[in-house]
């Protein structure tokens, strides 16, 4: 659980930096999209084992957060490298399970060569995944798994281990005693459950003098997470720290913290993911640190795994692109900077 090194995708840090740079271009932090603001396609000729007739549909949890734009950048990079066509779409908000299911249904109707899914709900998509399986369309789960053995692999951070690292860092910063609270993005997705339970389990197993006094769910929404944070601070005057489990939750946590009249150093704040608002908060000292995933690697490895599945290759059940814990002391290190998505 104490692992902090990251397993980068095949082409290494240079690819990550290149893809991240592409993700940051333009006013929307993305390459030009189609008429649907929440969907885009990428294609290229040559450079891989497949061909341009191969179409891979990726349905993510969202589209607007910088995290998903970074995942898309990795998928686009792999599409170009391997010469396939990739579409990438997701709902406006990470609470819109029905909208995601409709997107998955539309993707399935296009008879793609493979489908990648970052499920908002680990059970709701299963009937459609069964249809895909019956049609011989391989499913790659990414970011979050589903409660089914239908996906041929799951490309995701070990969320339990990453959250445990966040808990370990929190415990050290509050001198292994006191009250802490959690702002979790959801309780239905695999990532939400893993990032909640990893933090909670570590504290229960290793820190007898730390008490988790509150766990609230903000759906990854910044405004909701800000309100939750203010309520936590008001309800628990002895609070020593707060942990937030994704980008929207963490940004909302910082906002609520400031609106509650708190300043740097009053409480220990620890987040998950990056994005400019969060990295700025860490540089300013408002947030102590955060776990960063390798979102470009997630996108890249999802497409790479899809191509392998299309070609009949056997895949490991999980592909973990890894994670780092970063603070203002190491945020500018080369290995960290390569996986931040500002």
GROMACS .gro file of N, CA, C and O in nm, residues 181-300:
model
  480
  181UNK      N    1  -1.208   1.385   0.800
  181UNK     CA    2  -1.332   1.366   0.725
  181UNK      C    3  -1.299   1.338   0.579
  181UNK      O    4  -1.187   1.365   0.533
  182UNK      N    5  -1.398   1.288   0.506
  182UNK     CA    6  -1.377   1.249   0.367
  182UNK      C    7  -1.487   1.304   0.277
  182UNK      O    8  -1.606   1.291   0.309
  183UNK      N    9  -1.447   1.365   0.166
  183UNK     CA   10  -1.540   1.408   0.061
  183UNK      C   11  -1.516   1.316  -0.059
  183UNK      O   12  -1.415   1.328  -0.128
  184UNK      N   13  -1.608   1.222  -0.081
  184UNK     CA   14  -1.590   1.119  -0.183
  184UNK      C   15  -1.679   1.150  -0.302
  184UNK      O   16  -1.790   1.201  -0.287
  185UNK      N   17  -1.629   1.120  -0.423
  185UNK     CA   18  -1.704   1.161  -0.543
  185UNK      C   19  -1.828   1.076  -0.568
  185UNK      O   20  -1.925   1.126  -0.623
  186UNK      N   21  -1.829   0.948  -0.530
  186UNK     CA   22  -1.952   0.870  -0.540
  186UNK      C   23  -1.933   0.739  -0.466
  186UNK      O   24  -1.823   0.703  -0.427
  187UNK      N   25  -2.044   0.667  -0.448
  187UNK     CA   26  -2.037   0.537  -0.383
  187UNK      C   27  -2.085   0.425  -0.473
  187UNK      O   28  -2.111   0.313  -0.426
  188UNK      N   29  -2.097   0.451  -0.604
  188UNK     CA   30  -2.145   0.349  -0.697
  188UNK      C   31  -2.037   0.301  -0.794
  188UNK      O   32  -2.045   0.187  -0.842
  189UNK      N   33  -1.939   0.384  -0.824
  189UNK     CA   34  -1.835   0.342  -0.918
  189UNK      C   35  -1.724   0.269  -0.846
  189UNK      O   36  -1.705   0.283  -0.724
  190UNK      N   37  -1.649   0.190  -0.921
  190UNK     CA   38  -1.535   0.120  -0.863
  190UNK      C   39  -1.431   0.214  -0.807
  190UNK      O   40  -1.371   0.189  -0.702
  191UNK      N   41  -1.407   0.326  -0.877
  191UNK     CA   42  -1.307   0.420  -0.828
  191UNK      C   43  -1.353   0.488  -0.700
  191UNK      O   44  -1.274   0.507  -0.607
  192UNK      N   45  -1.480   0.525  -0.693
  192UNK     CA   46  -1.531   0.587  -0.572
  192UNK      C   47  -1.521   0.493  -0.452
  192UNK      O   48  -1.477   0.533  -0.343
  193UNK      N   49  -1.558   0.369  -0.472
  193UNK     CA   50  -1.552   0.272  -0.364
  193UNK      C   51  -1.408   0.246  -0.322
  193UNK      O   52  -1.376   0.239  -0.203
  194UNK      N   53  -1.318   0.231  -0.423
  194UNK     CA   54  -1.178   0.203  -0.391
  194UNK      C   55  -1.110   0.317  -0.319
  194UNK      O   56  -1.033   0.296  -0.224
  195UNK      N   57  -1.138   0.440  -0.363
  195UNK     CA   58  -1.073   0.555  -0.301
  195UNK      C   59  -1.131   0.587  -0.163
  195UNK      O   60  -1.064   0.649  -0.080
  196UNK      N   61  -1.253   0.548  -0.140
  196UNK     CA   62  -1.311   0.560  -0.006
  196UNK      C   63  -1.253   0.452   0.085
  196UNK      O   64  -1.200   0.480   0.193
  197UNK      N   65  -1.262   0.326   0.041
  197UNK     CA   66  -1.225   0.215   0.127
  197UNK      C   67  -1.074   0.209   0.152
  197UNK      O   68  -1.031   0.168   0.261
  198UNK      N   69  -0.994   0.247   0.052
  198UNK     CA   70  -0.849   0.245   0.073
  198UNK      C   71  -0.807   0.340   0.184
  198UNK      O   72  -0.723   0.306   0.269
  199UNK      N   73  -0.865   0.460   0.185
  199UNK     CA   74  -0.835   0.558   0.289
  199UNK      C   75  -0.887   0.509   0.424
  199UNK      O   76  -0.815   0.508   0.525
  200UNK      N   77  -1.011   0.466   0.425
  200UNK     CA   78  -1.076   0.421   0.548
  200UNK      C   79  -1.006   0.298   0.606
  200UNK      O   80  -0.979   0.292   0.727
  201UNK      N   81  -0.977   0.200   0.522
  201UNK     CA   82  -0.914   0.077   0.570
  201UNK      C   83  -0.776   0.104   0.628
  201UNK      O   84  -0.738   0.046   0.731
  202UNK      N   85  -0.700   0.192   0.563
  202UNK     CA   86  -0.566   0.221   0.614
  202UNK      C   87  -0.574   0.281   0.754
  202UNK      O   88  -0.500   0.242   0.845
  203UNK      N   89  -0.664   0.378   0.771
  203UNK     CA   90  -0.676   0.442   0.902
  203UNK      C   91  -0.720   0.341   1.008
  203UNK      O   92  -0.666   0.338   1.120
  204UNK      N   93  -0.817   0.257   0.976
  204UNK     CA   94  -0.868   0.161   1.073
  204UNK      C   95  -0.763   0.056   1.109
  204UNK      O   96  -0.758   0.009   1.224
  205UNK      N   97  -0.680   0.019   1.014
  205UNK     CA   98  -0.581  -0.087   1.036
  205UNK      C   99  -0.451  -0.037   1.096
  205UNK      O  100  -0.378  -0.116   1.159
  206UNK      N  101  -0.420   0.091   1.076
  206UNK     CA  102  -0.286   0.140   1.113
  206UNK      C  103  -0.283   0.259   1.208
  206UNK      O  104  -0.177   0.288   1.264
  207UNK      N  105  -0.394   0.329   1.223
  207UNK     CA  106  -0.393   0.454   1.299
  207UNK      C  107  -0.503   0.454   1.406
  207UNK      O  108  -0.609   0.514   1.388
  208UNK      N  109  -0.479   0.389   1.520
  208UNK     CA  110  -0.584   0.378   1.622
  208UNK      C  111  -0.625   0.511   1.685
  208UNK      O  112  -0.734   0.521   1.742
  209UNK      N  113  -0.539   0.612   1.674
  209UNK     CA  114  -0.569   0.741   1.735
  209UNK      C  115  -0.627   0.843   1.636
  209UNK      O  116  -0.642   0.960   1.669
  210UNK      N  117  -0.658   0.796   1.517
  210UNK     CA  118  -0.725   0.881   1.418
  210UNK      C  119  -0.867   0.831   1.398
  210UNK      O  120  -0.890   0.711   1.378
  211UNK      N  121  -0.963   0.922   1.405
  211UNK     CA  122  -1.104   0.887   1.389
  211UNK      C  123  -1.160   0.955   1.264
  211UNK      O  124  -1.145   1.076   1.248
  212UNK      N  125  -1.223   0.877   1.176
  212UNK     CA  126  -1.294   0.934   1.063
  212UNK      C  127  -1.434   0.970   1.111
  212UNK      O  128  -1.515   0.882   1.141
  213UNK      N  129  -1.461   1.100   1.121
  213UNK     CA  130  -1.586   1.145   1.183
  213UNK      C  131  -1.697   1.169   1.082
  213UNK      O  132  -1.814   1.180   1.121
  214UNK      N  133  -1.663   1.175   0.954
  214UNK     CA  134  -1.767   1.204   0.855
  214UNK      C  135  -1.722   1.160   0.717
  214UNK      O  136  -1.606   1.182   0.678
  215UNK      N  137  -1.811   1.096   0.642
  215UNK     CA  138  -1.789   1.062   0.501
  215UNK      C  139  -1.911   1.111   0.425
  215UNK      O  140  -2.023   1.066   0.451
  216UNK      N  141  -1.889   1.203   0.331
  216UNK     CA  142  -1.998   1.259   0.252
  216UNK      C  143  -1.966   1.243   0.104
  216UNK      O  144  -1.849   1.237   0.064
  217UNK      N  145  -2.072   1.242   0.021
  217UNK     CA  146  -2.057   1.219  -0.122
  217UNK      C  147  -2.103   1.342  -0.199
  217UNK      O  148  -2.218   1.386  -0.187
  218UNK      N  149  -2.010   1.399  -0.280
  218UNK     CA  150  -2.040   1.522  -0.352
  218UNK      C  151  -2.055   1.504  -0.501
  218UNK      O  152  -2.064   1.603  -0.575
  219UNK      N  153  -2.055   1.378  -0.550
  219UNK     CA  154  -2.073   1.348  -0.693
  219UNK      C  155  -1.967   1.414  -0.781
  219UNK      O  156  -1.989   1.434  -0.901
  220UNK      N  157  -1.853   1.447  -0.722
  220UNK     CA  158  -1.747   1.510  -0.800
  220UNK      C  159  -1.778   1.651  -0.841
  220UNK      O  160  -1.704   1.711  -0.918
  221UNK      N  161  -1.887   1.707  -0.788
  221UNK     CA  162  -1.928   1.843  -0.823
  221UNK      C  163  -1.860   1.943  -0.730
  221UNK      O  164  -1.865   1.928  -0.607
  222UNK      N  165  -1.801   2.046  -0.789
  222UNK     CA  166  -1.724   2.141  -0.708
  222UNK      C  167  -1.811   2.215  -0.608
  222UNK      O  168  -1.775   2.229  -0.491
  223UNK      N  169  -1.926   2.266  -0.652
  223UNK     CA  170  -2.013   2.344  -0.564
  223UNK      C  171  -2.067   2.258  -0.451
  223UNK      O  172  -2.068   2.300  -0.333
  224UNK      N  173  -2.110   2.136  -0.483
  224UNK     CA  174  -2.161   2.046  -0.380
  224UNK      C  175  -2.052   2.010  -0.280
  224UNK      O  176  -2.075   2.008  -0.158
  225UNK      N  177  -1.933   1.983  -0.331
  225UNK     CA  178  -1.821   1.947  -0.244
  225UNK      C  179  -1.779   2.063  -0.156
  225UNK      O  180  -1.738   2.044  -0.041
  226UNK      N  181  -1.791   2.186  -0.208
  226UNK     CA  182  -1.760   2.304  -0.127
  226UNK      C  183  -1.859   2.317  -0.011
  226UNK      O  184  -1.820   2.343   0.104
  227UNK      N  185  -1.987   2.296  -0.040
  227UNK     CA  186  -2.089   2.304   0.065
  227UNK      C  187  -2.067   2.195   0.170
  227UNK      O  188  -2.083   2.219   0.291
  228UNK      N  189  -2.033   2.074   0.125
  228UNK     CA  190  -2.007   1.964   0.218
  228UNK      C  191  -1.890   1.999   0.309
  228UNK      O  192  -1.894   1.977   0.431
  229UNK      N  193  -1.785   2.054   0.250
  229UNK     CA  194  -1.666   2.090   0.328
  229UNK      C  195  -1.698   2.193   0.435
  229UNK      O  196  -1.656   2.179   0.551
  230UNK      N  197  -1.772   2.296   0.397
  230UNK     CA  198  -1.810   2.399   0.496
  230UNK      C  199  -1.891   2.338   0.609
  230UNK      O  200  -1.871   2.372   0.727
  231UNK      N  201  -1.983   2.249   0.576
  231UNK     CA  202  -2.065   2.185   0.679
  231UNK      C  203  -1.980   2.098   0.770
  231UNK      O  204  -2.002   2.094   0.893
  232UNK      N  205  -1.882   2.028   0.714
  232UNK     CA  206  -1.794   1.945   0.795
  232UNK      C  207  -1.714   2.029   0.894
  232UNK      O  208  -1.701   1.995   1.012
  233UNK      N  209  -1.660   2.140   0.845
  233UNK     CA  210  -1.580   2.226   0.931
  233UNK      C  211  -1.666   2.285   1.043
  233UNK      O  212  -1.622   2.294   1.159
  234UNK      N  213  -1.789   2.320   1.010
  234UNK     CA  214  -1.880   2.376   1.110
  234UNK      C  215  -1.922   2.271   1.213
  234UNK      O  216  -1.929   2.300   1.334
  235UNK      N  217  -1.946   2.149   1.167
  235UNK     CA  218  -1.997   2.044   1.256
  235UNK      C  219  -1.889   1.979   1.341
  235UNK      O  220  -1.920   1.919   1.445
  236UNK      N  221  -1.765   1.987   1.298
  236UNK     CA  222  -1.655   1.919   1.367
  236UNK      C  223  -1.543   2.018   1.397
  236UNK      O  224  -1.444   2.025   1.324
  237UNK      N  225  -1.556   2.095   1.505
  237UNK     CA  226  -1.458   2.200   1.535
  237UNK      C  227  -1.317   2.147   1.563
  237UNK      O  228  -1.220   2.223   1.555
  238UNK      N  229  -1.305   2.018   1.594
  238UNK     CA  230  -1.174   1.960   1.623
  238UNK      C  231  -1.113   1.890   1.501
  238UNK      O  232  -1.014   1.817   1.515
  239UNK      N  233  -1.171   1.912   1.386
  239UNK     CA  234  -1.124   1.846   1.265
  239UNK      C  235  -0.977   1.882   1.238
  239UNK      O  236  -0.938   1.998   1.243
  240UNK      N  237  -0.898   1.778   1.205
  240UNK     CA  238  -0.756   1.800   1.177
  240UNK      C  239  -0.725   1.793   1.028
  240UNK      O  240  -0.626   1.850   0.982
  241UNK      N  241  -0.808   1.721   0.952
  241UNK     CA  242  -0.779   1.706   0.810
  241UNK      C  243  -0.899   1.660   0.731
  241UNK      O  244  -0.993   1.602   0.786
  242UNK      N  245  -0.896   1.687   0.601
  242UNK     CA  246  -1.001   1.643   0.509
  242UNK      C  247  -0.935   1.584   0.385
  242UNK      O  248  -0.838   1.640   0.332
  243UNK      N  249  -0.990   1.473   0.339
  243UNK     CA  250  -0.943   1.406   0.218
  243UNK      C  251  -1.054   1.409   0.114
  243UNK      O  252  -1.170   1.381   0.144
  244UNK      N  253  -1.020   1.447  -0.010
  244UNK     CA  254  -1.116   1.451  -0.120
  244UNK      C  255  -1.070   1.357  -0.231
  244UNK      O  256  -0.951   1.356  -0.266
  245UNK      N  257  -1.163   1.282  -0.291
  245UNK     CA  258  -1.125   1.163  -0.368
  245UNK      C  259  -1.116   1.181  -0.519
  245UNK      O  260  -1.084   1.084  -0.589
  246UNK      N  261  -1.145   1.298  -0.575
  246UNK     CA  262  -1.118   1.320  -0.718
  246UNK      C  263  -1.100   1.470  -0.744
  246UNK      O  264  -1.106   1.551  -0.651
  247UNK      N  265  -1.081   1.505  -0.870
  247UNK     CA  266  -1.050   1.644  -0.905
  247UNK      C  267  -1.159   1.740  -0.861
  247UNK      O  268  -1.132   1.840  -0.792
  248UNK      N  269  -1.285   1.713  -0.899
  248UNK     CA  270  -1.393   1.803  -0.864
  248UNK      C  271  -1.412   1.812  -0.713
  248UNK      O  272  -1.437   1.920  -0.658
  249UNK      N  273  -1.402   1.699  -0.645
  249UNK     CA  274  -1.416   1.696  -0.500
  249UNK      C  275  -1.307   1.780  -0.433
  249UNK      O  276  -1.333   1.855  -0.338
  250UNK      N  277  -1.183   1.766  -0.482
  250UNK     CA  278  -1.070   1.835  -0.422
  250UNK      C  279  -1.078   1.986  -0.444
  250UNK      O  280  -1.051   2.065  -0.352
  251UNK      N  281  -1.114   2.027  -0.564
  251UNK     CA  282  -1.127   2.170  -0.592
  251UNK      C  283  -1.240   2.229  -0.507
  251UNK      O  284  -1.226   2.338  -0.451
  252UNK      N  285  -1.351   2.156  -0.497
  252UNK     CA  286  -1.460   2.201  -0.412
  252UNK      C  287  -1.420   2.208  -0.266
  252UNK      O  288  -1.459   2.301  -0.193
  253UNK      N  289  -1.341   2.109  -0.220
  253UNK     CA  290  -1.294   2.109  -0.083
  253UNK      C  291  -1.214   2.235  -0.053
  253UNK      O  292  -1.235   2.301   0.051
  254UNK      N  293  -1.124   2.273  -0.142
  254UNK     CA  294  -1.043   2.394  -0.122
  254UNK      C  295  -1.131   2.518  -0.121
  254UNK      O  296  -1.114   2.608  -0.037
  255UNK      N  297  -1.229   2.523  -0.211
  255UNK     CA  298  -1.318   2.638  -0.217
  255UNK      C  299  -1.399   2.651  -0.087
  255UNK      O  300  -1.410   2.760  -0.030
  256UNK      N  301  -1.455   2.538  -0.042
  256UNK     CA  302  -1.532   2.540   0.082
  256UNK      C  303  -1.446   2.577   0.202
  256UNK      O  304  -1.491   2.647   0.295
  257UNK      N  305  -1.324   2.530   0.203
  257UNK     CA  306  -1.227   2.561   0.309
  257UNK      C  307  -1.204   2.712   0.318
  257UNK      O  308  -1.207   2.771   0.427
  258UNK      N  309  -1.184   2.774   0.203
  258UNK     CA  310  -1.163   2.919   0.201
  258UNK      C  311  -1.290   2.993   0.242
  258UNK      O  312  -1.283   3.092   0.316
  259UNK      N  313  -1.405   2.947   0.194
  259UNK     CA  314  -1.531   3.013   0.229
  259UNK      C  315  -1.563   3.000   0.377
  259UNK      O  316  -1.635   3.083   0.433
  260UNK      N  317  -1.508   2.896   0.442
  260UNK     CA  318  -1.527   2.878   0.586
  260UNK      C  319  -1.433   2.966   0.667
  260UNK      O  320  -1.434   2.962   0.790
  261UNK      N  321  -1.352   3.045   0.598
  261UNK     CA  322  -1.260   3.137   0.667
  261UNK      C  323  -1.129   3.075   0.709
  261UNK      O  324  -1.053   3.136   0.786
  262UNK      N  325  -1.099   2.958   0.657
  262UNK     CA  326  -0.975   2.891   0.693
  262UNK      C  327  -0.860   2.938   0.604
  262UNK      O  328  -0.881   2.978   0.489
  263UNK      N  329  -0.741   2.931   0.658
  263UNK     CA  330  -0.622   2.971   0.583
  263UNK      C  331  -0.522   2.855   0.580
  263UNK      O  332  -0.540   2.754   0.649
  264UNK      N  333  -0.418   2.871   0.501
  264UNK     CA  334  -0.318   2.766   0.487
  264UNK      C  335  -0.265   2.724   0.622
  264UNK      O  336  -0.226   2.808   0.705
  265UNK      N  337  -0.265   2.593   0.646
  265UNK     CA  338  -0.210   2.540   0.770
  265UNK      C  339  -0.311   2.515   0.880
  265UNK      O  340  -0.280   2.448   0.979
  266UNK      N  341  -0.433   2.566   0.867
  266UNK     CA  342  -0.534   2.543   0.972
  266UNK      C  343  -0.574   2.395   0.978
  266UNK      O  344  -0.591   2.340   1.087
  267UNK      N  345  -0.593   2.335   0.862
  267UNK     CA  346  -0.623   2.192   0.852
  267UNK      C  347  -0.533   2.132   0.744
  267UNK      O  348  -0.482   2.204   0.657
  268UNK      N  349  -0.517   2.002   0.747
  268UNK     CA  350  -0.444   1.932   0.643
  268UNK      C  351  -0.543   1.886   0.537
  268UNK      O  352  -0.633   1.805   0.567
  269UNK      N  353  -0.528   1.936   0.416
  269UNK     CA  354  -0.614   1.897   0.304
  269UNK      C  355  -0.534   1.809   0.209
  269UNK      O  356  -0.423   1.846   0.169
  270UNK      N  357  -0.591   1.696   0.171
  270UNK     CA  358  -0.527   1.606   0.076
  270UNK      C  359  -0.628   1.569  -0.031
  270UNK      O  360  -0.744   1.537   0.000
  271UNK      N  361  -0.587   1.574  -0.156
  271UNK     CA  362  -0.676   1.548  -0.268
  271UNK      C  363  -0.634   1.430  -0.352
  271UNK      O  364  -0.546   1.351  -0.317
  272UNK      N  365  -0.700   1.421  -0.467
  272UNK     CA  366  -0.676   1.313  -0.564
  272UNK      C  367  -0.685   1.375  -0.702
  272UNK      O  368  -0.771   1.460  -0.726
  273UNK      N  369  -0.597   1.333  -0.794
  273UNK     CA  370  -0.586   1.389  -0.929
  273UNK      C  371  -0.511   1.522  -0.925
  273UNK      O  372  -0.453   1.560  -0.823
  274UNK      N  373  -0.510   1.592  -1.038
  274UNK     CA  374  -0.441   1.721  -1.041
  274UNK      C  375  -0.529   1.824  -1.109
  274UNK      O  376  -0.642   1.845  -1.066
  275UNK      N  377  -0.485   1.888  -1.216
  275UNK     CA  378  -0.558   2.000  -1.272
  275UNK      C  379  -0.506   2.129  -1.209
  275UNK      O  380  -0.459   2.131  -1.094
  276UNK      N  381  -0.515   2.238  -1.282
  276UNK     CA  382  -0.449   2.361  -1.240
  276UNK      C  383  -0.500   2.415  -1.107
  276UNK      O  384  -0.421   2.461  -1.024
  277UNK      N  385  -0.631   2.412  -1.085
  277UNK     CA  386  -0.684   2.467  -0.960
  277UNK      C  387  -0.627   2.392  -0.839
  277UNK      O  388  -0.598   2.452  -0.735
  278UNK      N  389  -0.611   2.262  -0.854
  278UNK     CA  390  -0.559   2.183  -0.744
  278UNK      C  391  -0.409   2.202  -0.726
  278UNK      O  392  -0.359   2.216  -0.614
  279UNK      N  393  -0.335   2.205  -0.836
  279UNK     CA  394  -0.190   2.226  -0.823
  279UNK      C  395  -0.160   2.366  -0.771
  279UNK      O  396  -0.064   2.385  -0.696
  280UNK      N  397  -0.241   2.463  -0.810
  280UNK     CA  398  -0.224   2.599  -0.755
  280UNK      C  399  -0.244   2.599  -0.603
  280UNK      O  400  -0.169   2.664  -0.529
  281UNK      N  401  -0.346   2.527  -0.557
  281UNK     CA  402  -0.373   2.520  -0.413
  281UNK      C  403  -0.257   2.455  -0.338
  281UNK      O  404  -0.225   2.495  -0.225
  282UNK      N  405  -0.192   2.357  -0.401
  282UNK     CA  406  -0.077   2.292  -0.338
  282UNK      C  407   0.043   2.387  -0.337
  282UNK      O  408   0.113   2.399  -0.235
  283UNK      N  409   0.065   2.456  -0.446
  283UNK     CA  410   0.176   2.552  -0.450
  283UNK      C  411   0.156   2.664  -0.346
  283UNK      O  412   0.254   2.713  -0.288
  284UNK      N  413   0.031   2.702  -0.324
  284UNK     CA  414   0.001   2.810  -0.229
  284UNK      C  415  -0.002   2.762  -0.085
  284UNK      O  416  -0.009   2.845   0.008
  285UNK      N  417   0.001   2.631  -0.064
  285UNK     CA  418  -0.001   2.578   0.071
  285UNK      C  419  -0.139   2.554   0.128
  285UNK      O  420  -0.152   2.512   0.244
  286UNK      N  421  -0.244   2.581   0.052
  286UNK     CA  422  -0.380   2.555   0.100
  286UNK      C  423  -0.406   2.405   0.111
  286UNK      O  424  -0.473   2.358   0.203
  287UNK      N  425  -0.355   2.330   0.015
  287UNK     CA  426  -0.365   2.185   0.017
  287UNK      C  427  -0.225   2.129   0.037
  287UNK      O  428  -0.130   2.174  -0.028
  288UNK      N  429  -0.212   2.031   0.125
  288UNK     CA  430  -0.079   1.974   0.150
  288UNK      C  431  -0.028   1.897   0.028
  288UNK      O  432   0.085   1.914  -0.016
  289UNK      N  433  -0.112   1.809  -0.027
  289UNK     CA  434  -0.069   1.728  -0.139
  289UNK      C  435  -0.184   1.648  -0.196
  289UNK      O  436  -0.299   1.659  -0.152
  290UNK      N  437  -0.153   1.567  -0.297
  290UNK     CA  438  -0.257   1.488  -0.363
  290UNK      C  439  -0.193   1.368  -0.433
  290UNK      O  440  -0.073   1.366  -0.461
  291UNK      N  441  -0.276   1.269  -0.458
  291UNK     CA  442  -0.238   1.157  -0.544
  291UNK      C  443  -0.261   1.199  -0.688
  291UNK      O  444  -0.367   1.254  -0.721
  292UNK      N  445  -0.164   1.178  -0.773
  292UNK     CA  446  -0.189   1.196  -0.916
  292UNK      C  447  -0.185   1.061  -0.984
  292UNK      O  448  -0.096   0.979  -0.960
  293UNK      N  449  -0.285   1.037  -1.064
  293UNK     CA  450  -0.285   0.918  -1.148
  293UNK      C  451  -0.199   0.946  -1.272
  293UNK      O  452  -0.132   1.048  -1.281
  294UNK      N  453  -0.206   0.856  -1.366
  294UNK     CA  454  -0.140   0.872  -1.495
  294UNK      C  455  -0.250   0.872  -1.601
  294UNK      O  456  -0.270   0.772  -1.670
  295UNK      N  457  -0.329   0.980  -1.612
  295UNK     CA  458  -0.446   0.976  -1.701
  295UNK      C  459  -0.411   0.957  -1.847
  295UNK      O  460  -0.484   0.890  -1.920
  296UNK      N  461  -0.301   1.017  -1.891
  296UNK     CA  462  -0.259   0.995  -2.030
  296UNK      C  463  -0.230   0.847  -2.052
  296UNK      O  464  -0.269   0.787  -2.152
  297UNK      N  465  -0.163   0.786  -1.954
  297UNK     CA  466  -0.135   0.643  -1.963
  297UNK      C  467  -0.260   0.558  -1.963
  297UNK      O  468  -0.268   0.456  -2.031
  298UNK      N  469  -0.362   0.600  -1.887
  298UNK     CA  470  -0.489   0.526  -1.887
  298UNK      C  471  -0.551   0.526  -2.026
  298UNK      O  472  -0.593   0.422  -2.077
  299UNK      N  473  -0.556   0.643  -2.091
  299UNK     CA  474  -0.612   0.651  -2.226
  299UNK      C  475  -0.532   0.570  -2.326
  299UNK      O  476  -0.588   0.497  -2.409
  300UNK      N  477  -0.400   0.585  -2.318
  300UNK     CA  478  -0.312   0.514  -2.411
  300UNK      C  479  -0.326   0.363  -2.396
  300UNK      O  480  -0.344   0.290  -2.493
   0.00000   0.00000   0.00000
